[in-house]
XYZ file of C-alpha atoms in Angstrom:
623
model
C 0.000 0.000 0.000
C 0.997 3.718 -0.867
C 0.961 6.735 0.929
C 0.028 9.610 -0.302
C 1.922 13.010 -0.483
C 0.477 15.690 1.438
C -0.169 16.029 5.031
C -1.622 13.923 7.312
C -5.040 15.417 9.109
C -3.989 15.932 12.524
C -5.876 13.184 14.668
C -7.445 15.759 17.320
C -9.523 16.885 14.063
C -13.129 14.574 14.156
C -13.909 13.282 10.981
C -16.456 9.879 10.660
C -15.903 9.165 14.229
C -12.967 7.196 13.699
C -9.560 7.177 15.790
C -7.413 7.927 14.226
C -8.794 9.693 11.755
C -8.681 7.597 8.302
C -5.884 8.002 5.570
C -8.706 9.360 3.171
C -10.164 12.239 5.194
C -8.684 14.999 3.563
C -7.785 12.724 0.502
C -9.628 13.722 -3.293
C -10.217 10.802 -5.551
C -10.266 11.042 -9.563
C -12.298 9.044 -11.901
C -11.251 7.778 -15.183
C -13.404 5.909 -17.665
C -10.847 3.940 -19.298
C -12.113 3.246 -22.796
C -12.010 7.412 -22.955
C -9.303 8.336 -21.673
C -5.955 7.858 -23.442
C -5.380 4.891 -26.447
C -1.934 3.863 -26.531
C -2.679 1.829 -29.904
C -4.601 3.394 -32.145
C -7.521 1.040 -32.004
C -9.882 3.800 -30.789
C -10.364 2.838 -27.259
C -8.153 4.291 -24.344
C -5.971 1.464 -21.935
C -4.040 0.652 -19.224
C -0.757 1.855 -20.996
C -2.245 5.094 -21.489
C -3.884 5.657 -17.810
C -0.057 4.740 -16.914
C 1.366 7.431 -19.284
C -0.321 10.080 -17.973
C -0.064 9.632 -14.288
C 2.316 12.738 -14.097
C -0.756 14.626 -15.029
C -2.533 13.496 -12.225
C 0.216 14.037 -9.758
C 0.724 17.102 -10.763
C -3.083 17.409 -10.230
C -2.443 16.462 -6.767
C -4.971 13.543 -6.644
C -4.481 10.879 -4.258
C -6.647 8.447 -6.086
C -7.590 7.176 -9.228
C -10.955 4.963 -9.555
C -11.236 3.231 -12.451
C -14.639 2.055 -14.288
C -13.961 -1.648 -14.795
C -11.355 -2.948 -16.958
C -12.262 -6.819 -16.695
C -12.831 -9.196 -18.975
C -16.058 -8.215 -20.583
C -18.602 -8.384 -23.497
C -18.651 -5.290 -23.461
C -22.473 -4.764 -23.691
C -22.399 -1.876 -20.940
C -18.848 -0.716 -21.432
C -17.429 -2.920 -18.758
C -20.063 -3.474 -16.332
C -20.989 -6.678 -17.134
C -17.871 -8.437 -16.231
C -16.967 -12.347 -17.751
C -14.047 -12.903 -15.432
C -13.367 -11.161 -12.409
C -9.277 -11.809 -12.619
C -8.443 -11.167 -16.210
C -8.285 -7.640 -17.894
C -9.947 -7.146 -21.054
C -7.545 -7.137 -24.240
C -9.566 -4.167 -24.816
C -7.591 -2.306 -22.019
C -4.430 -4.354 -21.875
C -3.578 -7.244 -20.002
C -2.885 -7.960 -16.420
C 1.214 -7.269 -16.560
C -0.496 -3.743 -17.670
C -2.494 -3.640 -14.867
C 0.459 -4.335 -12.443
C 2.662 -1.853 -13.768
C 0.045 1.078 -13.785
C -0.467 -0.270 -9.822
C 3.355 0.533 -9.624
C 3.605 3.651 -11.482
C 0.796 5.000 -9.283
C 2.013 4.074 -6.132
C 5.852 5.459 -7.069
C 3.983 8.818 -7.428
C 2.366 8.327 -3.985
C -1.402 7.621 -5.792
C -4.097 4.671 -4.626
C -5.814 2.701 -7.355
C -9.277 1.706 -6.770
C -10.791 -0.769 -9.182
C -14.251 -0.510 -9.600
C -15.935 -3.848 -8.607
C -19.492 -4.904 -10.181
C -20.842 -7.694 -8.356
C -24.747 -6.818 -7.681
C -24.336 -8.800 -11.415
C -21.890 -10.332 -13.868
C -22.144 -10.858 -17.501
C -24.523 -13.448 -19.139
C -21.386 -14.733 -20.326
C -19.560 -15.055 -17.355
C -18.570 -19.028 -16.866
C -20.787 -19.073 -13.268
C -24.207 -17.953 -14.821
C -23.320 -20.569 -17.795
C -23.065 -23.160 -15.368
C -25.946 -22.140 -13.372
C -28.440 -22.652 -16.790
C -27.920 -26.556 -15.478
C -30.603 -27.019 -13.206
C -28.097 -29.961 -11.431
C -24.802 -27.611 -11.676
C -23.832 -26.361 -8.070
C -23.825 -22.856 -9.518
C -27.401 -23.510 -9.999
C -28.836 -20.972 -7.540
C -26.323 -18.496 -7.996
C -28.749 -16.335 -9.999
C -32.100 -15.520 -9.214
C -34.012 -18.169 -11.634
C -37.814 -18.183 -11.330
C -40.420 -20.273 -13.336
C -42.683 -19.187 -16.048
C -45.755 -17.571 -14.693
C -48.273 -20.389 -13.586
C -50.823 -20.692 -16.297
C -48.771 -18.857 -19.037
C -46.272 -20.767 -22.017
C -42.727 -20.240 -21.058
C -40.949 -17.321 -22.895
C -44.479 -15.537 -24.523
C -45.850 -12.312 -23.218
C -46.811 -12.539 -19.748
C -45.264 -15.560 -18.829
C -42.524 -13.440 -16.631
C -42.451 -13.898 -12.861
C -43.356 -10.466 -12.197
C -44.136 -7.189 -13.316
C -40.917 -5.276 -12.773
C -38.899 -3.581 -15.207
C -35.539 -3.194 -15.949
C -33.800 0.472 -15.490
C -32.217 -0.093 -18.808
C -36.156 -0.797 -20.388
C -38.214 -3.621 -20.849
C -38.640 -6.343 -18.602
C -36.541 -7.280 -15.883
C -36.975 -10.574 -16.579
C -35.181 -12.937 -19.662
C -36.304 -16.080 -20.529
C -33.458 -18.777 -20.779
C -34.327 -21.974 -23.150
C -31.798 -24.426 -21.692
C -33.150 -23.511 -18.368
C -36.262 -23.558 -19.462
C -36.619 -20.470 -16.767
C -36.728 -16.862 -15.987
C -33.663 -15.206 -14.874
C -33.372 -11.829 -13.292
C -31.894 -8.625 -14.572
C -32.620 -5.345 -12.366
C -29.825 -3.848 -15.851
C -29.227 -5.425 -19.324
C -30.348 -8.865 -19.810
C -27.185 -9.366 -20.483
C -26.516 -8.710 -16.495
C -28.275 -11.299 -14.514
C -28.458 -10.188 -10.627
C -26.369 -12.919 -8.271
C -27.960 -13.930 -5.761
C -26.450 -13.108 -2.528
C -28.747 -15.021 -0.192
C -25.960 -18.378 -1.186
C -23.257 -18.403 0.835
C -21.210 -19.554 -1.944
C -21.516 -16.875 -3.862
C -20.007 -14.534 -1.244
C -17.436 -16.492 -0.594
C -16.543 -16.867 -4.133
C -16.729 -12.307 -4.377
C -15.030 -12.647 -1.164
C -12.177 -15.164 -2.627
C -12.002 -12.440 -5.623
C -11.981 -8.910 -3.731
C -9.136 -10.782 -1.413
C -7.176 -11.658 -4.622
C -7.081 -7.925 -6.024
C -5.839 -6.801 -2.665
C -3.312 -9.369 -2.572
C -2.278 -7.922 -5.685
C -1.726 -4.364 -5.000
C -5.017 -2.162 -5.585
C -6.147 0.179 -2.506
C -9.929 -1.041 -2.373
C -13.575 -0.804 -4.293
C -16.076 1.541 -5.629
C -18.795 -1.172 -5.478
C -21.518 -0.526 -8.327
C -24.950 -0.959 -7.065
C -24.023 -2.365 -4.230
C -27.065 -1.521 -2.007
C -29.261 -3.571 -4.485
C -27.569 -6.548 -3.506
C -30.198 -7.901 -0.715
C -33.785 -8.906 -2.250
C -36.795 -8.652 -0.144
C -38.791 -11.651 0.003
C -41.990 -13.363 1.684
C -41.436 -16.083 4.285
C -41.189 -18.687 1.489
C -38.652 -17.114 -0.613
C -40.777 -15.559 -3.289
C -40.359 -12.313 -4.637
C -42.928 -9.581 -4.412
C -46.044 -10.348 -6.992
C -44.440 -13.479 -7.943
C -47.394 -16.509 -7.903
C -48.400 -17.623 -4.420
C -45.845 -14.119 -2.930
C -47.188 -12.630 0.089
C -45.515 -9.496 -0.793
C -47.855 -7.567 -3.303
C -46.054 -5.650 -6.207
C -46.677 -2.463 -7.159
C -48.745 -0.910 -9.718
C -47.373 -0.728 -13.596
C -46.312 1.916 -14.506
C -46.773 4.381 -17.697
C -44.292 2.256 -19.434
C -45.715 -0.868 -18.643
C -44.176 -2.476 -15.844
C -43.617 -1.914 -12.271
C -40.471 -0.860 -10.581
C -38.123 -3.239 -8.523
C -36.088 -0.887 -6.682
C -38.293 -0.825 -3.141
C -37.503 -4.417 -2.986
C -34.110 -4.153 -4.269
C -32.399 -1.378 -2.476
C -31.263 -1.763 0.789
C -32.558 -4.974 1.445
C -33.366 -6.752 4.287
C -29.867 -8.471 4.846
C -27.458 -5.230 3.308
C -26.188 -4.265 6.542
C -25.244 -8.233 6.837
C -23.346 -8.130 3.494
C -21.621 -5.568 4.237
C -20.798 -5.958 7.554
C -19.060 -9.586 6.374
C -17.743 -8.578 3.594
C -15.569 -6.019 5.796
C -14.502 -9.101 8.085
C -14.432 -11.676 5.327
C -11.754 -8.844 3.407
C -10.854 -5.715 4.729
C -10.218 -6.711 8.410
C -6.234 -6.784 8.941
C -5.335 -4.723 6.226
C -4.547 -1.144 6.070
C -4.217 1.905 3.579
C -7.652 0.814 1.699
C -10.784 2.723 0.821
C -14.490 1.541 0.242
C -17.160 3.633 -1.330
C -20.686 1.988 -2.598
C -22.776 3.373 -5.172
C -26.061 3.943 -2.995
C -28.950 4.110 -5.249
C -32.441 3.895 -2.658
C -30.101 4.782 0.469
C -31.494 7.778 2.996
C -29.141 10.420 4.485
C -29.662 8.359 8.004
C -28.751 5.144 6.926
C -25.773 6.507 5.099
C -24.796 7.831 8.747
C -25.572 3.952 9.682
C -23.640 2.379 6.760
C -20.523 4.575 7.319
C -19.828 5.019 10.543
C -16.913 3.012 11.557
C -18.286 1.197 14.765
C -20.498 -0.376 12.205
C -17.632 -1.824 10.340
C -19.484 -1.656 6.731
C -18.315 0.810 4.016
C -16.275 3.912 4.371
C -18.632 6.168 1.869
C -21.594 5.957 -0.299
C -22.931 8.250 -3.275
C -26.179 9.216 -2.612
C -28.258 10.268 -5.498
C -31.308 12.626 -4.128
C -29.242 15.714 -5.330
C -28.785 14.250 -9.012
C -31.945 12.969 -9.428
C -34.453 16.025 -8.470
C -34.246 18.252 -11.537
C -36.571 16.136 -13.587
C -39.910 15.961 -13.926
C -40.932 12.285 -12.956
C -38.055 10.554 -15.285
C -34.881 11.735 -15.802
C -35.492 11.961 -19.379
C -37.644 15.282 -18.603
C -35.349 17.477 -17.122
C -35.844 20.192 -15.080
C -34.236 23.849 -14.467
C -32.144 23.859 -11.457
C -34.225 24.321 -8.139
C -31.492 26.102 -5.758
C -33.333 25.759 -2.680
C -33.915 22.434 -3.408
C -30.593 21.591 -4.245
C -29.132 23.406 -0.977
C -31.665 21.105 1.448
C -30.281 17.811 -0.161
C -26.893 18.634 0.676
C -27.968 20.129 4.047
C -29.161 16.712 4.674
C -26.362 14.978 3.561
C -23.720 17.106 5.841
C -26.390 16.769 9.011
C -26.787 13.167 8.905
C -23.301 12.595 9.101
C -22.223 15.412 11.636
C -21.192 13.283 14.444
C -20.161 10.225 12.914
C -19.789 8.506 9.018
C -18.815 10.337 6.205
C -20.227 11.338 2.558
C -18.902 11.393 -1.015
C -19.098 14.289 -2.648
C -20.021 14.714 -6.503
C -21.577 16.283 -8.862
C -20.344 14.318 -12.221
C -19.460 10.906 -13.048
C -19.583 8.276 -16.049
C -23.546 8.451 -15.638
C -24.007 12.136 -15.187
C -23.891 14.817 -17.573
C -21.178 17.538 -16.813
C -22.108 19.917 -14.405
C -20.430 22.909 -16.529
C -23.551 22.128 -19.114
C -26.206 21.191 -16.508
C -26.402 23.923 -13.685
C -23.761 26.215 -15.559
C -23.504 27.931 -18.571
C -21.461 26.754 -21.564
C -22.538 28.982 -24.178
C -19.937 31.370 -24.041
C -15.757 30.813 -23.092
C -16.193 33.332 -20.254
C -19.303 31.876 -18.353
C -17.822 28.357 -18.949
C -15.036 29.308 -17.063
C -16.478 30.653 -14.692
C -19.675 28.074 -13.669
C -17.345 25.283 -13.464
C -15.018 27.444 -11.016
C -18.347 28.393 -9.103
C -19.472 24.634 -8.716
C -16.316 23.335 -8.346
C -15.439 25.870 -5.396
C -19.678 25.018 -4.174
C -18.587 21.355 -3.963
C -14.974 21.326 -2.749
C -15.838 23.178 0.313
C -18.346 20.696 1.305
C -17.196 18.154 3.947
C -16.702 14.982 2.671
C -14.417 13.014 -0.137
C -14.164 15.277 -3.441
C -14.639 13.157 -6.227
C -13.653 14.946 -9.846
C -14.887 12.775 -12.850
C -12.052 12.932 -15.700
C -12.257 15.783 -17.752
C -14.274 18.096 -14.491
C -11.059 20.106 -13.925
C -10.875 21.594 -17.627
C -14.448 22.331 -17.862
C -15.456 19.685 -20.497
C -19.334 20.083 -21.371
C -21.725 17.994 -22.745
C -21.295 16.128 -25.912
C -24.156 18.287 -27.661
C -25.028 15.239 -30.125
C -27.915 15.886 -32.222
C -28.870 12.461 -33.786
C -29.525 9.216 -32.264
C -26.927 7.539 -33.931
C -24.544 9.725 -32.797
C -24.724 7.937 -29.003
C -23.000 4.357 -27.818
C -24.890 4.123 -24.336
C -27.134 1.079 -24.120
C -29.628 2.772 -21.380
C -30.390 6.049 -23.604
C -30.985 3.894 -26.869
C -33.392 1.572 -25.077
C -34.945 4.594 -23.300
C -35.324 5.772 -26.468
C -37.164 2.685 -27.732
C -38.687 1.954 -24.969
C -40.383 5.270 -24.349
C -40.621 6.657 -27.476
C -41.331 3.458 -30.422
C -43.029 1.141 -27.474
C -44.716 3.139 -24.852
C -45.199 5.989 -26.915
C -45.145 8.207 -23.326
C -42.685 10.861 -24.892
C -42.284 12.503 -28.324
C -38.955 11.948 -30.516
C -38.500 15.466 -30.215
C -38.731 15.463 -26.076
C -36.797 12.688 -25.718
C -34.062 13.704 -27.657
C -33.985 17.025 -25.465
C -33.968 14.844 -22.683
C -30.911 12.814 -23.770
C -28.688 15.700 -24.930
C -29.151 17.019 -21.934
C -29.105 14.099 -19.334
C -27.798 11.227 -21.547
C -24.349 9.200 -20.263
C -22.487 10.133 -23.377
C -22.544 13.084 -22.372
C -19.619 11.831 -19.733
C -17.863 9.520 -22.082
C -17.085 11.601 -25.173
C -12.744 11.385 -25.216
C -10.428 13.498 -22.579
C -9.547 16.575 -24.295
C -5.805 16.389 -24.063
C -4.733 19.108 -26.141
C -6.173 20.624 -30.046
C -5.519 18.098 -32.217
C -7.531 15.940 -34.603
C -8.686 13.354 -31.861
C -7.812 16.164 -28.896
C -4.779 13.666 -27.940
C -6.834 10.735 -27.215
C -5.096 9.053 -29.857
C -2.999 9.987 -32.307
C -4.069 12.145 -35.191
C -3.210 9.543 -37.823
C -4.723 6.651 -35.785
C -6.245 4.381 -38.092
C -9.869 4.128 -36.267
C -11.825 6.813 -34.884
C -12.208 7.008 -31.226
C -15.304 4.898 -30.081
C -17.404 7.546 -29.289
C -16.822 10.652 -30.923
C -14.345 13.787 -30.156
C -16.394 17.072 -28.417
C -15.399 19.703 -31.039
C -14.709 22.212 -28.840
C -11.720 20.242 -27.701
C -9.750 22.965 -29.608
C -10.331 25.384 -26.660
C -11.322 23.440 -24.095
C -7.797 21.340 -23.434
C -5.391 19.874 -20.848
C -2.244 21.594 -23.129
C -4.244 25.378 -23.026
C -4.796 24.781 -18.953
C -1.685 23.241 -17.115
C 0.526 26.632 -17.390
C -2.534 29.272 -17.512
C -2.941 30.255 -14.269
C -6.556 31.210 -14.479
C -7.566 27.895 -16.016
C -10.098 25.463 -14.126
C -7.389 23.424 -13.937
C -5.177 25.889 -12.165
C -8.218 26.519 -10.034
C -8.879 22.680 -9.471
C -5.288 22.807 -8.318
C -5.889 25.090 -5.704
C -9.224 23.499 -4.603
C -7.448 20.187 -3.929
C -4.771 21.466 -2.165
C -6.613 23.517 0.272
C -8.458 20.310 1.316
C -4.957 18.504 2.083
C -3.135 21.559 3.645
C -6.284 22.927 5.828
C -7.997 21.156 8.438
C -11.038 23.001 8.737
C -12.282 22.395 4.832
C -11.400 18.923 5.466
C -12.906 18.295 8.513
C -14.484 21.439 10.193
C -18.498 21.703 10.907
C -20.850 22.473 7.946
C -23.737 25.118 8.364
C -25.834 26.299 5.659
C -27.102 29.868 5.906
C -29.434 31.594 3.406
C -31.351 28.409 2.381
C -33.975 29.963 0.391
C -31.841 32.195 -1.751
C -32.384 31.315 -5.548
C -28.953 32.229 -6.560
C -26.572 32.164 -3.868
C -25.198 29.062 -2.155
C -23.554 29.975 1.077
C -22.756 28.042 4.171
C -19.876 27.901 7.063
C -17.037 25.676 8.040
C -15.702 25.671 11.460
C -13.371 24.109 13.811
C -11.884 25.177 17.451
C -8.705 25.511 18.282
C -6.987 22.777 19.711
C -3.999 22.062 21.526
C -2.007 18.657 21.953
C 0.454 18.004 25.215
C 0.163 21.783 25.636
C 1.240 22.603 22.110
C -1.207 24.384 19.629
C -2.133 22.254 17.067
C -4.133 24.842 15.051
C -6.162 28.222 15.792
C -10.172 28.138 15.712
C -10.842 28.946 12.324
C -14.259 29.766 10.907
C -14.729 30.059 7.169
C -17.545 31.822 4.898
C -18.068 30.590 1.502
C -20.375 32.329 -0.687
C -21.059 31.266 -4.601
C -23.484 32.773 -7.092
C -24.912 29.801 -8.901
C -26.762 32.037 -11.302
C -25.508 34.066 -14.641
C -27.040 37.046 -13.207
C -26.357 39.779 -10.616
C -27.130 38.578 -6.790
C -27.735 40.114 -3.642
C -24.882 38.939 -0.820
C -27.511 37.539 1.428
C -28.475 39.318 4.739
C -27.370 36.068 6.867
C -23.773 36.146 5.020
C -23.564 39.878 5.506
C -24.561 39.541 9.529
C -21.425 37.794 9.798
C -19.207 40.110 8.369
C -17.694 43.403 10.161
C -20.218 45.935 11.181
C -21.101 48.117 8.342
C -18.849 51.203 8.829
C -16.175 48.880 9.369
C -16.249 46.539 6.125
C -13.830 48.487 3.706
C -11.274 48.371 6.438
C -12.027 44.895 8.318
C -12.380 42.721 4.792
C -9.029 42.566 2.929
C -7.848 40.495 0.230
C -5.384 38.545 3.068
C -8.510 37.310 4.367
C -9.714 35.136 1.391
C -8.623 31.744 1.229
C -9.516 30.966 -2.316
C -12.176 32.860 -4.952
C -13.445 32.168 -8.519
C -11.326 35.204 -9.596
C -8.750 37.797 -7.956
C -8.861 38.210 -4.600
C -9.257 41.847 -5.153
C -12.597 41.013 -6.808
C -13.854 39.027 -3.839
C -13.002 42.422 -1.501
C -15.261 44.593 -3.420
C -18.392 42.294 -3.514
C -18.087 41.954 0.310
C -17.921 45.637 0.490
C -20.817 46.394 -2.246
C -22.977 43.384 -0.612
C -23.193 42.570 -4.872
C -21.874 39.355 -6.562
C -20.938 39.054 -10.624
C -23.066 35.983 -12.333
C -20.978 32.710 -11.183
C -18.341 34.585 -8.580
C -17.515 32.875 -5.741
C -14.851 33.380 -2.288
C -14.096 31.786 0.960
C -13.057 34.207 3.673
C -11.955 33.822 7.260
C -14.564 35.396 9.101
């Protein structure tokens, strides 16, 4: 295990309760979505070679760790997370000497790998559900295998267990022939769910995540992993399956009903969990867990995370990324502020006295934030939303987590055909909703995937102006997968690194204020102005403490303030009651007392002094 380069966060300073505090707590972890992020080859998808090559980029960054989407052996059919073999690479990405060496690499420059581990479901393909399709094989109940509908033929219209849905569309349900049963898919049908009530099938993810470890990676980000536990009647049935007595609910406009209040956070999760930390975290050091969290409350992420209950280190939570739409994500929504600010506030308060939260805003299934609560229609207010919600985020407390691309102010992909996308969910949503249900126009849901598509995340890193923006070469004989943003020939890793008013530059600074200063990485979290439509602002605090009769550090308490709007805004009255009296301000605020701002310091001074913020400025000041 590595260590990473920057200070450690003194242990007197409380963070999720534990003692000491943990490695990561004033850590920031960067994504990268390997098939877009540097090819090495030419074949049009990014590898391990190329994550390796530019790891001086990152360190220079100042990341402490890299998550990467899955790199397994895979078909492929949703870009890696349906996995055929757990301990294999894909040739796609490499092989595993590849993987070994970029483990190296990273850990020379004092960076933690985290692999990205899928095991809510594997691939169709994957050699345990093949053996399972044998009704004798002792991987037979590995998947969750039901029986045609009574009274229906096997495989026709009706005939599925249930009425749930897949998220991806359709049925949740495929029908196998050599079986001669139902299987369950909560994804693609080419993702049948494992069943986690058999023993043997932790012990085999167990066996696996142990094996990794062994190997050199620095923990999970576990996909899905609160859908793991199934709720179930006394006999084992699944809601509305024959003879269940747990009802289903209702169909929806699309046609079926929705699994996920009997899939998330099951009945047995905290169980999982709480083994899976003995069965193979307990004894080892240096590692970091985070679960993808989709149906998980603020108060059971407090549950789930605090150490005493010896589960996961951090979920995402989702409330905050899944408001702004009217129903289905495919109807978007203009940003409700308000809204937006009690999510958080809920997030921070349910994890004030113990646990911890991930903090995000983008990642390979978001759009980019720059596009969806900025402004990208113009170089200048590009620039200067993703400063704002970069500096809105990083002064949250939490983990920071910057999906590849975040720190030069990529936007959205701006497609404007359907052919023009790759991801699996959008094409079936289109299908599905469009061709099938007929519940949305073409028109709409085209609006609705330009705007909240995946693609959006996964067009190629934007590396510097030429033909393929650096992803691969410009003579490469294949295009890249998916294709190039065009506006790669401003928006670029080459025009950032040495401008020192880039979002990278500012990134920089962001990243390093959370490893140098204790109060953004662990200090108190109050929101003030809640109902403001414009202007996020809250507080971090933390008292001064002393150690064996030294000083560690003075009480700080810290003001941040960001316009989230293109327009004009008020500094609100609760922000301005904490500031010198009024005949005092032009001599008691002075640039030495801002910590960081979206532009100079000298800029921050005179909206304190006016009470009047420019469209997307932000500061943080020492009050």
């Amino acid at each position: 295990m590595t260590t990473p380069q920057r200070i450690a966060l003194p242990g007197t300073v409380r963070t999720n309760g534990a003692t000491p505090n943990p490695w990561w707590a004033n850590a920031v972890v960067y994504q990268i979505y390997p098939r877009s992020f540097q090819d090495t080859n030419g074949d049009g998808f990014g590898d391990l070679k190329g994550i390796t090559s530019r790891l001086d980029y990152l360190a220079d960054l100042g990341v402490d760790v890299l998550w990467l989407s899955p790199v397994y052996k895979s078909p492929q059919d949703d870009n890696g997370y349906d996995i055929s073999d757990y301990q294999d690479i894909d040739p796609l990405f490499g092989t595993l000497a590849d993987m070994d060496e970029l483990i190296a690499q990273a850990h020379r420059r004092g960076i933690k790998i985290v692999m990205d581990l899928v095991v809510n479901h594997t691939s169709d393909e994957h050699a345990w559900f093949q053996a399972s399709r044998d009704k004798n094989d002792l991987h037979a109940d590995w998947y969750w295998w039901r029986p045609a509908r009574p009274g229906h033929e096997p495989g026709t219209p009706g005939a599925e267990p249930n009425d749930w849905g897949s998220y991806f569309g359709g049925s949740a349900w495929q029908y196998d022939e050599t079986r001669g049963e139902y299987f369950l898919h909560q994804f693609s049908r080419k993702q049948p769910d494992l069943n986690w009530e058999n023993p043997d099938v932790r012990r085999a993810v167990y066996d696996m995540m142990n094996w990794w470890l062994d190997r050199g990676v620095d923990g999970f980000r576990m996909d899905v992993i609160t859908l793991i536990s199934k709720q179930t009647d006394a006999s084992g049935r699944l809601p509305g399956e024959s003879g269940s007595q747990i009802p289903d609910l209702p169909v929806g406009e699309e046609g079926y009903s929705s699994p996920n209040p009997f899939c998330a956070d099951g009945p047995r999760q905290d169980e999982f969990l709480a083994e899976m930390r003995r069965e193979v975290f307990d004894g080892r050091n240096g590692f970091l867990t985070v679960g993808e969290a989709p149906g998980i409350s603020p108060e059971r992420n407090e549950h789930i995370t605090d150490p005493a209950n010896g589960e996961l280190d951090m979920l995402f939570l989702f409330e905050h990324v899944d408001f702004d739409c009217d129903g289905v994500k495919w109807k978007p929504l203009p940003l409700d502020l308000p809204g937006l600010k009690r999510i958080f506030a809920s997030y921070e308060g349910a994890v004030a006295d113990r646990g911890w939260t991930a903090l995000f805003t983008g990642n390979h299934d978001q759009p980019r934030v720059v596009s969806r609560w900025g402004d990208d229609s113009t170089e200048v207010s590009r620039i200067a939303s993703a400063k704002a919600w970069g500096l809105a985020l990083h002064m949250h407390r939490g983990t920071p987590y910057i999906y590849q691309g975040e720190e030069l102010g990529m936007t959205n992909a701006h497609f404007t055909s359907l052919g023009q996308y790759r991801d699996l969910e959008s094409l079936n949503a289109y299908r599905q909703r469009v061709e099938e249900a007929k519940v949305q126009t073409p028109e709409s849901m085209m609006a609705g995937i330009a705007a909240r598509g995946r693609d959006n995340a996964r067009t190629p890193m934007q590396w510097d102006d030429s033909r393929y923006a650096g992803f691969t070469a410009p003579d490469a004989p294949v295009e890249p997968w998916i294709a190039v943003n065009p506006n790669h020939a401003t928006i670029n890793a080459a025009a950032e690194v040495d401008d020192s008013d880039s979002v990278y530059a500012f990134y920089k600074r962001l990243i390093a204020l959370r490893h140098e200063n204790p109060t953004v990485a662990g200090g108190d979290w109050t929101l003030i102005a809640p109902d403001d439509p414009r202007v996020y602002a809250f507080t971090r605090s933390l008292d001064g403490r002393s150690t064996g009769g030294h000083r560690v550090w003075d009480a700080e308490r810290l003001l941040t303030v960001v316009n989230l709007s293109g327009e004009s805004a008020d500094l609100p009255a609760d922000a301005l009651a904490l500031l010198p009296a009024d005949d005092a301000i032009a001599d008691g605020v002075t640039a030495d007392r801002i910590l960081i701002a979206t532009g100079p310091d000298s800029e921050a001074v005179t909206a304190i002094v006016t009470g009047r913020l420019a469209p997307w400025q932000g500061f943080v000041m020492r009050l």
